[in-house]
């Protein structure tokens, strides 16, 4: 997945998620601050919580009957803000790419069921990262910001609210 158009095919056709993600992509920075990914997640029906998670686990989706869409995103409270932001987008990617939302009784195999273990599928992890990349940087968002900031990686990282390493990768990929 390389474009926002391709990403939109993974989303429900009702338009709510498409509208929220498109608006986020069009304006990733408001009044000099990176737009809140937590607000985006809430618009998409998730509850979002910071929690102590096992070492090596940045975030996870957890079924939650009280969340609007039936899922809560938990992010590791020990991570920096940039990593937490990425984790939220990554978990949204898992939701839209890998969960059968047509079957409410389906038990997604990649959801954590214990305090220590979690399922890792390299293909799904790559796809969730691609989803996060496209939401943030797709359809020319990274190129437009790069021209605005004269390719200054530090300023771009602040603009998008991610680490400088993520910006360096995005500049190569997009």
Tab-separated table of N, CA and C in Angstrom:
chain	number	residue	atom	x	y	z
A	1	UNK	N	0.849	-1.165	0.000
A	1	UNK	CA	0.000	0.000	0.000
A	1	UNK	C	0.897	1.231	0.000
A	2	UNK	N	0.729	2.053	-1.019
A	2	UNK	CA	1.601	3.221	-1.153
A	2	UNK	C	0.828	4.531	-1.218
A	3	UNK	N	-0.490	4.459	-1.458
A	3	UNK	CA	-1.253	5.685	-1.623
A	3	UNK	C	-2.464	5.701	-0.706
A	4	UNK	N	-2.981	6.886	-0.503
A	4	UNK	CA	-4.185	7.029	0.307
A	4	UNK	C	-5.374	6.368	-0.384
A	5	UNK	N	-5.395	6.383	-1.687
A	5	UNK	CA	-6.473	5.736	-2.434
A	5	UNK	C	-6.490	4.236	-2.139
A	6	UNK	N	-5.319	3.604	-2.120
A	6	UNK	CA	-5.247	2.177	-1.793
A	6	UNK	C	-5.678	1.930	-0.352
A	7	UNK	N	-5.283	2.813	0.539
A	7	UNK	CA	-5.659	2.685	1.947
A	7	UNK	C	-7.170	2.774	2.110
A	8	UNK	N	-7.808	3.659	1.372
A	8	UNK	CA	-9.253	3.857	1.487
A	8	UNK	C	-10.034	2.586	1.155
A	9	UNK	N	-9.460	1.725	0.325
A	9	UNK	CA	-10.134	0.464	-0.022
A	9	UNK	C	-10.244	-0.481	1.169
A	10	UNK	N	-9.411	-0.276	2.188
A	10	UNK	CA	-9.439	-1.124	3.389
A	10	UNK	C	-10.487	-0.647	4.394
A	11	UNK	N	-11.043	0.530	4.157
A	11	UNK	CA	-11.937	1.152	5.131
A	11	UNK	C	-13.397	0.868	4.796
A	12	UNK	N	-14.259	0.921	5.807
A	12	UNK	CA	-15.692	0.735	5.552
A	12	UNK	C	-16.209	1.780	4.562
A	13	UNK	N	-17.219	1.417	3.814
A	13	UNK	CA	-17.729	2.311	2.780
A	13	UNK	C	-18.660	3.398	3.316
A	14	UNK	N	-18.983	3.372	4.604
A	14	UNK	CA	-19.915	4.370	5.140
A	14	UNK	C	-19.363	5.796	5.101
A	15	UNK	N	-18.065	5.949	4.941
A	15	UNK	CA	-17.471	7.270	4.783
A	15	UNK	C	-16.929	7.903	6.042
A	16	UNK	N	-17.358	7.486	7.225
A	16	UNK	CA	-16.916	8.113	8.471
A	16	UNK	C	-15.404	7.955	8.664
A	17	UNK	N	-14.911	6.733	8.543
A	17	UNK	CA	-13.473	6.488	8.720
A	17	UNK	C	-12.678	7.143	7.598
A	18	UNK	N	-13.178	7.051	6.390
A	18	UNK	CA	-12.490	7.661	5.251
A	18	UNK	C	-12.346	9.160	5.444
A	19	UNK	N	-13.412	9.804	5.889
A	19	UNK	CA	-13.385	11.242	6.112
A	19	UNK	C	-12.387	11.619	7.204
A	20	UNK	N	-12.402	10.902	8.317
A	20	UNK	CA	-11.505	11.206	9.437
A	20	UNK	C	-10.039	11.035	9.041
A	21	UNK	N	-9.733	9.946	8.332
A	21	UNK	CA	-8.346	9.695	7.937
A	21	UNK	C	-7.892	10.692	6.878
A	22	UNK	N	-8.763	11.021	5.942
A	22	UNK	CA	-8.398	11.994	4.905
A	22	UNK	C	-8.125	13.364	5.517
A	23	UNK	N	-8.966	13.801	6.450
A	23	UNK	CA	-8.744	15.093	7.116
A	23	UNK	C	-7.434	15.082	7.900
A	24	UNK	N	-7.144	13.957	8.551
A	24	UNK	CA	-5.892	13.840	9.305
A	24	UNK	C	-4.702	13.951	8.359
A	25	UNK	N	-4.773	13.268	7.218
A	25	UNK	CA	-3.683	13.295	6.247
A	25	UNK	C	-3.502	14.683	5.650
A	26	UNK	N	-4.587	15.382	5.395
A	26	UNK	CA	-4.508	16.711	4.788
A	26	UNK	C	-3.932	17.755	5.736
A	27	UNK	N	-4.159	17.581	7.029
A	27	UNK	CA	-3.670	18.563	8.004
A	27	UNK	C	-3.055	17.848	9.198
A	28	UNK	N	-1.838	17.288	9.034
A	28	UNK	CA	-1.210	16.566	10.140
A	28	UNK	C	-0.684	17.486	11.245
A	29	UNK	N	-0.719	18.797	10.982
A	29	UNK	CA	-0.187	19.765	11.929
A	29	UNK	C	-1.155	20.941	12.001
A	30	UNK	N	-1.579	21.287	13.212
A	30	UNK	CA	-2.492	22.412	13.402
A	30	UNK	C	-1.897	23.352	14.439
A	31	UNK	N	-1.819	24.617	14.072
A	31	UNK	CA	-1.271	25.650	14.966
A	31	UNK	C	0.110	25.285	15.498
A	32	UNK	N	0.942	24.712	14.638
A	32	UNK	CA	2.310	24.392	15.018
A	32	UNK	C	2.471	23.126	15.836
A	33	UNK	N	1.403	22.377	16.035
A	33	UNK	CA	1.479	21.124	16.799
A	33	UNK	C	0.983	19.977	15.940
A	34	UNK	N	1.620	18.824	16.100
A	34	UNK	CA	1.168	17.622	15.397
A	34	UNK	C	-0.238	17.282	15.875
A	35	UNK	N	-1.089	16.955	14.943
A	35	UNK	CA	-2.475	16.617	15.264
A	35	UNK	C	-2.522	15.349	16.118
A	36	UNK	N	-3.461	15.286	17.030
A	36	UNK	CA	-3.572	14.179	17.973
A	36	UNK	C	-4.027	12.883	17.292
A	37	UNK	N	-3.217	11.839	17.415
A	37	UNK	CA	-3.631	10.531	16.898
A	37	UNK	C	-4.666	9.901	17.836
A	38	UNK	N	-4.633	10.290	19.090
A	38	UNK	CA	-5.647	9.790	20.027
A	38	UNK	C	-7.019	10.306	19.602
A	39	UNK	N	-7.095	11.580	19.229
A	39	UNK	CA	-8.378	12.126	18.757
A	39	UNK	C	-8.847	11.393	17.502
A	40	UNK	N	-7.907	11.097	16.587
A	40	UNK	CA	-8.255	10.336	15.386
A	40	UNK	C	-8.814	8.970	15.779
A	41	UNK	N	-8.129	8.288	16.689
A	41	UNK	CA	-8.577	6.960	17.122
A	41	UNK	C	-9.967	7.027	17.749
A	42	UNK	N	-10.223	8.039	18.541
A	42	UNK	CA	-11.536	8.190	19.176
A	42	UNK	C	-12.604	8.446	18.115
A	43	UNK	N	-12.285	9.262	17.105
A	43	UNK	CA	-13.225	9.483	16.001
A	43	UNK	C	-13.561	8.173	15.286
A	44	UNK	N	-12.593	7.270	15.254
A	44	UNK	CA	-12.783	5.983	14.583
A	44	UNK	C	-13.434	4.939	15.491
A	45	UNK	N	-13.754	5.326	16.733
A	45	UNK	CA	-14.495	4.442	17.628
A	45	UNK	C	-13.667	3.679	18.646
A	46	UNK	N	-12.374	3.956	18.728
A	46	UNK	CA	-11.509	3.272	19.689
A	46	UNK	C	-11.490	4.005	21.019
A	47	UNK	N	-11.267	3.273	22.084
A	47	UNK	CA	-10.807	3.859	23.334
A	47	UNK	C	-9.294	3.703	23.299
A	48	UNK	N	-8.559	4.655	23.871
A	48	UNK	CA	-7.099	4.612	23.862
A	48	UNK	C	-6.606	4.781	25.290
A	49	UNK	N	-5.710	3.881	25.701
A	49	UNK	CA	-5.152	3.940	27.055
A	49	UNK	C	-3.647	3.743	27.027
A	50	UNK	N	-2.955	4.461	27.896
A	50	UNK	CA	-1.529	4.229	28.119
A	50	UNK	C	-1.430	3.246	29.273
A	51	UNK	N	-0.639	2.179	29.086
A	51	UNK	CA	-0.508	1.131	30.104
A	51	UNK	C	0.918	0.611	30.148
A	52	UNK	N	1.252	-0.036	31.252
A	52	UNK	CA	2.513	-0.756	31.332
A	52	UNK	C	2.324	-2.060	30.560
A	53	UNK	N	3.060	-2.207	29.464
A	53	UNK	CA	2.987	-3.419	28.643
A	53	UNK	C	4.319	-4.154	28.740
A	54	UNK	N	4.324	-5.423	28.393
A	54	UNK	CA	5.574	-6.189	28.442
A	54	UNK	C	6.660	-5.550	27.574
A	55	UNK	N	7.876	-5.730	27.990
A	55	UNK	CA	9.020	-5.204	27.251
A	55	UNK	C	8.966	-5.692	25.795
A	56	UNK	N	9.187	-4.777	24.879
A	56	UNK	CA	9.167	-5.123	23.466
A	56	UNK	C	7.807	-4.959	22.805
A	57	UNK	N	6.777	-4.714	23.599
A	57	UNK	CA	5.438	-4.522	23.048
A	57	UNK	C	5.112	-3.033	23.079
A	58	UNK	N	4.977	-2.444	21.905
A	58	UNK	CA	4.703	-1.008	21.818
A	58	UNK	C	3.221	-0.713	22.011
A	59	UNK	N	2.376	-1.603	21.527
A	59	UNK	CA	0.942	-1.398	21.644
A	59	UNK	C	0.201	-2.665	21.283
A	60	UNK	N	-1.114	-2.637	21.506
A	60	UNK	CA	-1.926	-3.795	21.161
A	60	UNK	C	-3.392	-3.388	21.069
A	61	UNK	N	-4.128	-4.189	20.326
A	61	UNK	CA	-5.583	-4.064	20.258
A	61	UNK	C	-6.185	-5.030	21.262
A	62	UNK	N	-7.185	-4.572	21.968
A	62	UNK	CA	-7.865	-5.415	22.943
A	62	UNK	C	-9.361	-5.278	22.701
A	63	UNK	N	-10.060	-6.394	22.619
A	63	UNK	CA	-11.504	-6.315	22.475
A	63	UNK	C	-12.086	-5.633	23.706
A	64	UNK	N	-13.016	-4.713	23.466
A	64	UNK	CA	-13.599	-3.920	24.544
A	64	UNK	C	-15.057	-3.659	24.196
A	65	UNK	N	-15.953	-4.312	24.898
A	65	UNK	CA	-17.381	-4.200	24.596
A	65	UNK	C	-17.913	-2.791	24.795
A	66	UNK	N	-17.192	-1.959	25.544
A	66	UNK	CA	-17.673	-0.611	25.817
A	66	UNK	C	-17.166	0.425	24.820
A	67	UNK	N	-16.189	0.057	23.998
A	67	UNK	CA	-15.696	0.977	22.965
A	67	UNK	C	-16.690	0.984	21.809
A	68	UNK	N	-16.804	2.120	21.157
A	68	UNK	CA	-17.782	2.265	20.062
A	68	UNK	C	-17.618	1.202	18.979
A	69	UNK	N	-16.366	0.898	18.618
A	69	UNK	CA	-16.145	-0.100	17.558
A	69	UNK	C	-15.778	-1.480	18.115
A	70	UNK	N	-15.791	-1.621	19.436
A	70	UNK	CA	-15.529	-2.918	20.056
A	70	UNK	C	-14.075	-3.180	20.400
A	71	UNK	N	-13.195	-2.160	20.190
A	71	UNK	CA	-11.766	-2.355	20.460
A	71	UNK	C	-11.161	-1.164	21.182
A	72	UNK	N	-10.192	-1.479	22.004
A	72	UNK	CA	-9.399	-0.476	22.713
A	72	UNK	C	-7.953	-0.617	22.239
A	73	UNK	N	-7.291	0.504	22.078
A	73	UNK	CA	-5.859	0.502	21.754
A	73	UNK	C	-5.109	0.811	23.037
A	74	UNK	N	-4.191	-0.076	23.389
A	74	UNK	CA	-3.327	0.157	24.541
A	74	UNK	C	-1.920	0.424	24.029
A	75	UNK	N	-1.292	1.481	24.534
A	75	UNK	CA	0.079	1.796	24.146
A	75	UNK	C	0.968	1.758	25.377
A	76	UNK	N	2.204	1.376	25.163
A	76	UNK	CA	3.163	1.234	26.251
A	76	UNK	C	3.524	2.606	26.810
A	77	UNK	N	3.184	2.823	28.067
A	77	UNK	CA	3.428	4.117	28.707
A	77	UNK	C	4.911	4.431	28.888
A	78	UNK	N	5.766	3.432	28.738
A	78	UNK	CA	7.205	3.646	28.912
A	78	UNK	C	7.870	4.200	27.652
A	79	UNK	N	7.147	4.209	26.547
A	79	UNK	CA	7.693	4.721	25.294
A	79	UNK	C	7.575	6.234	25.250
A	80	UNK	N	8.390	6.844	24.411
A	80	UNK	CA	8.293	8.280	24.189
A	80	UNK	C	7.007	8.614	23.441
A	81	UNK	N	6.647	9.874	23.444
A	81	UNK	CA	5.414	10.320	22.806
A	81	UNK	C	5.388	9.963	21.321
A	82	UNK	N	6.514	10.143	20.631
A	82	UNK	CA	6.557	9.843	19.199
A	82	UNK	C	6.265	8.369	18.925
A	83	UNK	N	6.857	7.492	19.729
A	83	UNK	CA	6.632	6.056	19.567
A	83	UNK	C	5.191	5.681	19.915
A	84	UNK	N	4.627	6.325	20.916
A	84	UNK	CA	3.235	6.065	21.270
A	84	UNK	C	2.304	6.492	20.139
A	85	UNK	N	2.589	7.644	19.531
A	85	UNK	CA	1.771	8.117	18.406
A	85	UNK	C	1.815	7.099	17.265
A	86	UNK	N	3.020	6.620	16.951
A	86	UNK	CA	3.161	5.639	15.879
A	86	UNK	C	2.393	4.366	16.218
A	87	UNK	N	2.480	3.937	17.476
A	87	UNK	CA	1.795	2.706	17.900
A	87	UNK	C	0.288	2.807	17.712
A	88	UNK	N	-0.284	3.959	18.013
A	88	UNK	CA	-1.729	4.136	17.837
A	88	UNK	C	-2.091	3.974	16.358
A	89	UNK	N	-1.347	4.642	15.469
A	89	UNK	CA	-1.616	4.520	14.030
A	89	UNK	C	-1.412	3.084	13.552
A	90	UNK	N	-0.386	2.432	14.062
A	90	UNK	CA	-0.087	1.044	13.715
A	90	UNK	C	-1.252	0.126	14.113
A	91	UNK	N	-1.772	0.301	15.315
A	91	UNK	CA	-2.878	-0.544	15.783
A	91	UNK	C	-4.164	-0.255	15.012
A	92	UNK	N	-4.378	0.989	14.617
A	92	UNK	CA	-5.516	1.303	13.751
A	92	UNK	C	-5.361	0.529	12.438
A	93	UNK	N	-4.124	0.456	11.946
A	93	UNK	CA	-3.850	-0.313	10.735
A	93	UNK	C	-4.216	-1.773	10.894
A	94	UNK	N	-3.868	-2.376	12.034
A	94	UNK	CA	-4.256	-3.774	12.288
A	94	UNK	C	-5.779	-3.915	12.253
A	95	UNK	N	-6.469	-2.980	12.864
A	95	UNK	CA	-7.929	-3.050	12.916
A	95	UNK	C	-8.530	-3.067	11.510
A	96	UNK	N	-8.074	-2.164	10.666
A	96	UNK	CA	-8.669	-2.062	9.333
A	96	UNK	C	-8.125	-3.087	8.345
A	97	UNK	N	-6.932	-3.596	8.579
A	97	UNK	CA	-6.349	-4.541	7.624
A	97	UNK	C	-6.539	-5.998	8.012
A	98	UNK	N	-6.626	-6.312	9.311
A	98	UNK	CA	-6.493	-7.707	9.727
A	98	UNK	C	-7.632	-8.283	10.557
A	99	UNK	N	-8.590	-7.478	10.941
A	99	UNK	CA	-9.664	-7.989	11.790
A	99	UNK	C	-10.937	-8.135	10.968
A	100	UNK	N	-11.568	-9.286	11.111
A	100	UNK	CA	-12.845	-9.525	10.452
A	100	UNK	C	-13.926	-8.867	11.305
A	101	UNK	N	-14.298	-7.653	10.929
A	101	UNK	CA	-15.288	-6.904	11.702
A	101	UNK	C	-16.718	-7.349	11.406
A	102	UNK	N	-16.898	-8.245	10.442
A	102	UNK	CA	-18.235	-8.747	10.127
A	102	UNK	C	-18.681	-9.820	11.111
A	103	UNK	N	-17.732	-10.403	11.836
A	103	UNK	CA	-18.055	-11.465	12.783
A	103	UNK	C	-17.708	-11.005	14.193
A	104	UNK	N	-18.696	-10.522	14.963
A	104	UNK	CA	-18.403	-10.003	16.306
A	104	UNK	C	-17.899	-11.066	17.274
A	105	UNK	N	-18.101	-12.341	16.948
A	105	UNK	CA	-17.630	-13.410	17.830
A	105	UNK	C	-16.244	-13.910	17.440
A	106	UNK	N	-15.708	-13.363	16.369
A	106	UNK	CA	-14.369	-13.748	15.897
A	106	UNK	C	-13.332	-13.345	16.945
A	107	UNK	N	-12.402	-14.217	17.204
A	107	UNK	CA	-11.338	-13.940	18.160
A	107	UNK	C	-10.043	-13.738	17.375
A	108	UNK	N	-9.664	-12.493	17.078
A	108	UNK	CA	-8.465	-12.267	16.275
A	108	UNK	C	-7.242	-12.896	16.918
A	109	UNK	N	-6.494	-13.646	16.129
A	109	UNK	CA	-5.394	-14.412	16.709
A	109	UNK	C	-4.212	-13.547	17.117
A	110	UNK	N	-4.118	-12.313	16.661
A	110	UNK	CA	-2.965	-11.511	17.043
A	110	UNK	C	-3.200	-10.676	18.294
A	111	UNK	N	-4.373	-10.777	18.895
A	111	UNK	CA	-4.614	-10.026	20.120
A	111	UNK	C	-3.994	-10.747	21.315
A	112	UNK	N	-3.447	-9.983	22.207
A	112	UNK	CA	-2.805	-10.517	23.399
A	112	UNK	C	-3.853	-11.133	24.322
A	113	UNK	N	-3.604	-12.310	24.796
A	113	UNK	CA	-4.506	-12.975	25.734
A	113	UNK	C	-3.829	-13.251	27.074
A	114	UNK	N	-2.596	-12.776	27.246
A	114	UNK	CA	-1.900	-12.984	28.515
A	114	UNK	C	-1.094	-11.734	28.834
A	115	UNK	N	-0.474	-11.729	29.970
A	115	UNK	CA	0.326	-10.575	30.369
A	115	UNK	C	1.684	-10.565	29.682
A	116	UNK	N	2.129	-11.682	29.144
A	116	UNK	CA	3.483	-11.781	28.642
A	116	UNK	C	3.593	-12.023	27.140
A	117	UNK	N	2.729	-12.847	26.596
A	117	UNK	CA	2.898	-13.285	25.214
A	117	UNK	C	2.044	-12.467	24.257
A	118	UNK	N	2.540	-12.312	23.058
A	118	UNK	CA	1.733	-11.695	22.019
A	118	UNK	C	2.129	-12.276	20.679
A	119	UNK	N	1.164	-12.312	19.800
A	119	UNK	CA	1.327	-12.911	18.482
A	119	UNK	C	1.985	-11.907	17.545
A	120	UNK	N	2.984	-12.328	16.815
A	120	UNK	CA	3.628	-11.446	15.846
A	120	UNK	C	3.658	-12.147	14.493
A	121	UNK	N	3.039	-11.547	13.527
A	121	UNK	CA	3.060	-12.022	12.161
A	121	UNK	C	3.776	-10.931	11.364
A	122	UNK	N	4.941	-11.253	10.825
A	122	UNK	CA	5.765	-10.235	10.168
A	122	UNK	C	5.038	-9.545	9.027
A	123	UNK	N	4.266	-10.287	8.254
A	123	UNK	CA	3.509	-9.698	7.157
A	123	UNK	C	2.498	-8.680	7.668
A	124	UNK	N	1.766	-9.058	8.703
A	124	UNK	CA	0.765	-8.161	9.268
A	124	UNK	C	1.415	-6.943	9.912
A	125	UNK	N	2.561	-7.126	10.554
A	125	UNK	CA	3.263	-5.988	11.153
A	125	UNK	C	3.711	-4.999	10.074
A	126	UNK	N	4.225	-5.528	8.961
A	126	UNK	CA	4.646	-4.675	7.851
A	126	UNK	C	3.450	-3.918	7.280
A	127	UNK	N	2.341	-4.614	7.100
A	127	UNK	CA	1.134	-3.982	6.557
A	127	UNK	C	0.590	-2.901	7.488
A	128	UNK	N	0.632	-3.148	8.791
A	128	UNK	CA	0.168	-2.137	9.749
A	128	UNK	C	1.086	-0.920	9.728
A	129	UNK	N	2.391	-1.140	9.579
A	129	UNK	CA	3.323	-0.010	9.459
A	129	UNK	C	3.074	0.766	8.171
A	130	UNK	N	2.808	0.057	7.073
A	130	UNK	CA	2.504	0.733	5.811
A	130	UNK	C	1.247	1.584	5.949
A	131	UNK	N	0.258	1.068	6.640
A	131	UNK	CA	-0.975	1.813	6.882
A	131	UNK	C	-0.649	3.118	7.607
A	132	UNK	N	0.132	3.020	8.689
A	132	UNK	CA	0.514	4.211	9.461
A	132	UNK	C	1.297	5.197	8.593
A	133	UNK	N	2.209	4.692	7.778
A	133	UNK	CA	2.993	5.560	6.888
A	133	UNK	C	2.100	6.329	5.928
A	134	UNK	N	1.160	5.630	5.318
A	134	UNK	CA	0.288	6.280	4.331
A	134	UNK	C	-0.615	7.309	5.001
A	135	UNK	N	-1.142	6.990	6.184
A	135	UNK	CA	-1.984	7.959	6.898
A	135	UNK	C	-1.202	9.239	7.157
A	136	UNK	N	0.034	9.103	7.596
A	136	UNK	CA	0.840	10.291	7.908
A	136	UNK	C	1.431	10.969	6.680
A	137	UNK	N	2.016	10.180	5.784
A	137	UNK	CA	2.868	10.755	4.742
A	137	UNK	C	2.335	10.633	3.322
A	138	UNK	N	1.247	9.893	3.128
A	138	UNK	CA	0.760	9.606	1.787
A	138	UNK	C	0.193	10.803	1.055
A	139	UNK	N	0.010	10.618	-0.234
A	139	UNK	CA	-0.547	11.627	-1.139
A	139	UNK	C	0.207	12.955	-1.062
A	140	UNK	N	1.508	12.864	-0.957
A	140	UNK	CA	2.345	14.052	-1.031
A	140	UNK	C	2.524	14.827	0.251
A	141	UNK	N	1.978	14.341	1.358
A	141	UNK	CA	2.076	15.078	2.621
A	141	UNK	C	3.532	15.270	3.048
A	142	UNK	N	4.347	14.218	2.912
A	142	UNK	CA	5.751	14.341	3.318
A	142	UNK	C	6.516	15.257	2.371
A	143	UNK	N	6.234	15.177	1.103
A	143	UNK	CA	6.924	16.027	0.120
A	143	UNK	C	6.554	17.493	0.317
A	144	UNK	N	5.286	17.767	0.572
A	144	UNK	CA	4.843	19.150	0.797
A	144	UNK	C	5.518	19.728	2.035
A	145	UNK	N	5.539	18.944	3.111
A	145	UNK	CA	6.176	19.422	4.349
A	145	UNK	C	7.685	19.560	4.160
A	146	UNK	N	8.290	18.627	3.420
A	146	UNK	CA	9.738	18.693	3.173
A	146	UNK	C	10.095	19.966	2.410
A	147	UNK	N	9.276	20.352	1.446
A	147	UNK	CA	9.573	21.590	0.713
A	147	UNK	C	9.351	22.807	1.603
A	148	UNK	N	8.376	22.740	2.481
A	148	UNK	CA	8.102	23.834	3.408
A	148	UNK	C	9.256	24.040	4.390
A	149	UNK	N	9.826	22.925	4.863
A	149	UNK	CA	10.896	22.987	5.865
A	149	UNK	C	12.282	22.751	5.277
A	150	UNK	N	12.393	22.796	3.964
A	150	UNK	CA	13.684	22.645	3.291
A	150	UNK	C	14.400	21.348	3.697
A	151	UNK	N	13.637	20.259	3.783
A	151	UNK	CA	14.151	18.924	4.129
A	151	UNK	C	14.825	18.841	5.498
A	152	UNK	N	14.516	19.750	6.397
A	152	UNK	CA	15.072	19.731	7.755
A	152	UNK	C	14.380	18.607	8.547
A	153	UNK	N	15.099	17.520	8.767
A	153	UNK	CA	14.538	16.321	9.401
A	153	UNK	C	13.991	16.617	10.790
A	154	UNK	N	14.685	17.414	11.560
A	154	UNK	CA	14.241	17.735	12.923
A	154	UNK	C	12.888	18.468	12.895
A	155	UNK	N	12.757	19.438	12.016
A	155	UNK	CA	11.508	20.194	11.918
A	155	UNK	C	10.377	19.321	11.352
A	156	UNK	N	10.716	18.449	10.425
A	156	UNK	CA	9.715	17.521	9.876
A	156	UNK	C	9.216	16.564	10.955
A	157	UNK	N	10.129	16.085	11.775
A	157	UNK	CA	9.748	15.184	12.865
A	157	UNK	C	8.780	15.880	13.818
A	158	UNK	N	9.056	17.126	14.121
A	158	UNK	CA	8.164	17.898	15.000
A	158	UNK	C	6.808	18.141	14.311
A	159	UNK	N	6.845	18.436	13.014
A	159	UNK	CA	5.626	18.701	12.246
A	159	UNK	C	4.678	17.490	12.275
A	160	UNK	N	5.226	16.296	12.074
A	160	UNK	CA	4.405	15.081	12.032
A	160	UNK	C	4.267	14.397	13.389
A	161	UNK	N	5.082	14.800	14.376
A	161	UNK	CA	4.999	14.192	15.701
A	161	UNK	C	5.568	12.797	15.768
A	162	UNK	N	6.603	12.542	14.970
A	162	UNK	CA	7.254	11.230	14.964
A	162	UNK	C	8.757	11.432	15.148
A	163	UNK	N	9.477	10.330	15.253
A	163	UNK	CA	10.921	10.414	15.447
A	163	UNK	C	11.630	10.814	14.153
A	164	UNK	N	12.833	11.306	14.294
A	164	UNK	CA	13.639	11.674	13.128
A	164	UNK	C	13.918	10.456	12.251
A	165	UNK	N	14.097	9.300	12.867
A	165	UNK	CA	14.338	8.068	12.106
A	165	UNK	C	13.140	7.742	11.204
A	166	UNK	N	11.933	7.902	11.724
A	166	UNK	CA	10.734	7.656	10.922
A	166	UNK	C	10.692	8.623	9.735
A	167	UNK	N	11.066	9.867	9.958
A	167	UNK	CA	11.091	10.864	8.875
A	167	UNK	C	12.116	10.468	7.816
A	168	UNK	N	13.291	10.036	8.249
A	168	UNK	CA	14.328	9.621	7.288
A	168	UNK	C	13.824	8.470	6.415
A	169	UNK	N	13.152	7.512	7.021
A	169	UNK	CA	12.594	6.389	6.268
A	169	UNK	C	11.499	6.878	5.311
A	170	UNK	N	10.634	7.759	5.813
A	170	UNK	CA	9.531	8.269	4.976
A	170	UNK	C	10.070	9.055	3.779
A	171	UNK	N	11.125	9.810	3.972
A	171	UNK	CA	11.694	10.570	2.848
A	171	UNK	C	12.239	9.640	1.774
A	172	UNK	N	12.756	8.494	2.168
A	172	UNK	CA	13.239	7.507	1.196
A	172	UNK	C	12.069	6.799	0.498
A	173	UNK	N	11.041	6.444	1.265
A	173	UNK	CA	9.935	5.635	0.733
A	173	UNK	C	8.930	6.439	-0.078
A	174	UNK	N	8.762	7.711	0.248
A	174	UNK	CA	7.760	8.512	-0.435
A	174	UNK	C	8.462	9.537	-1.298
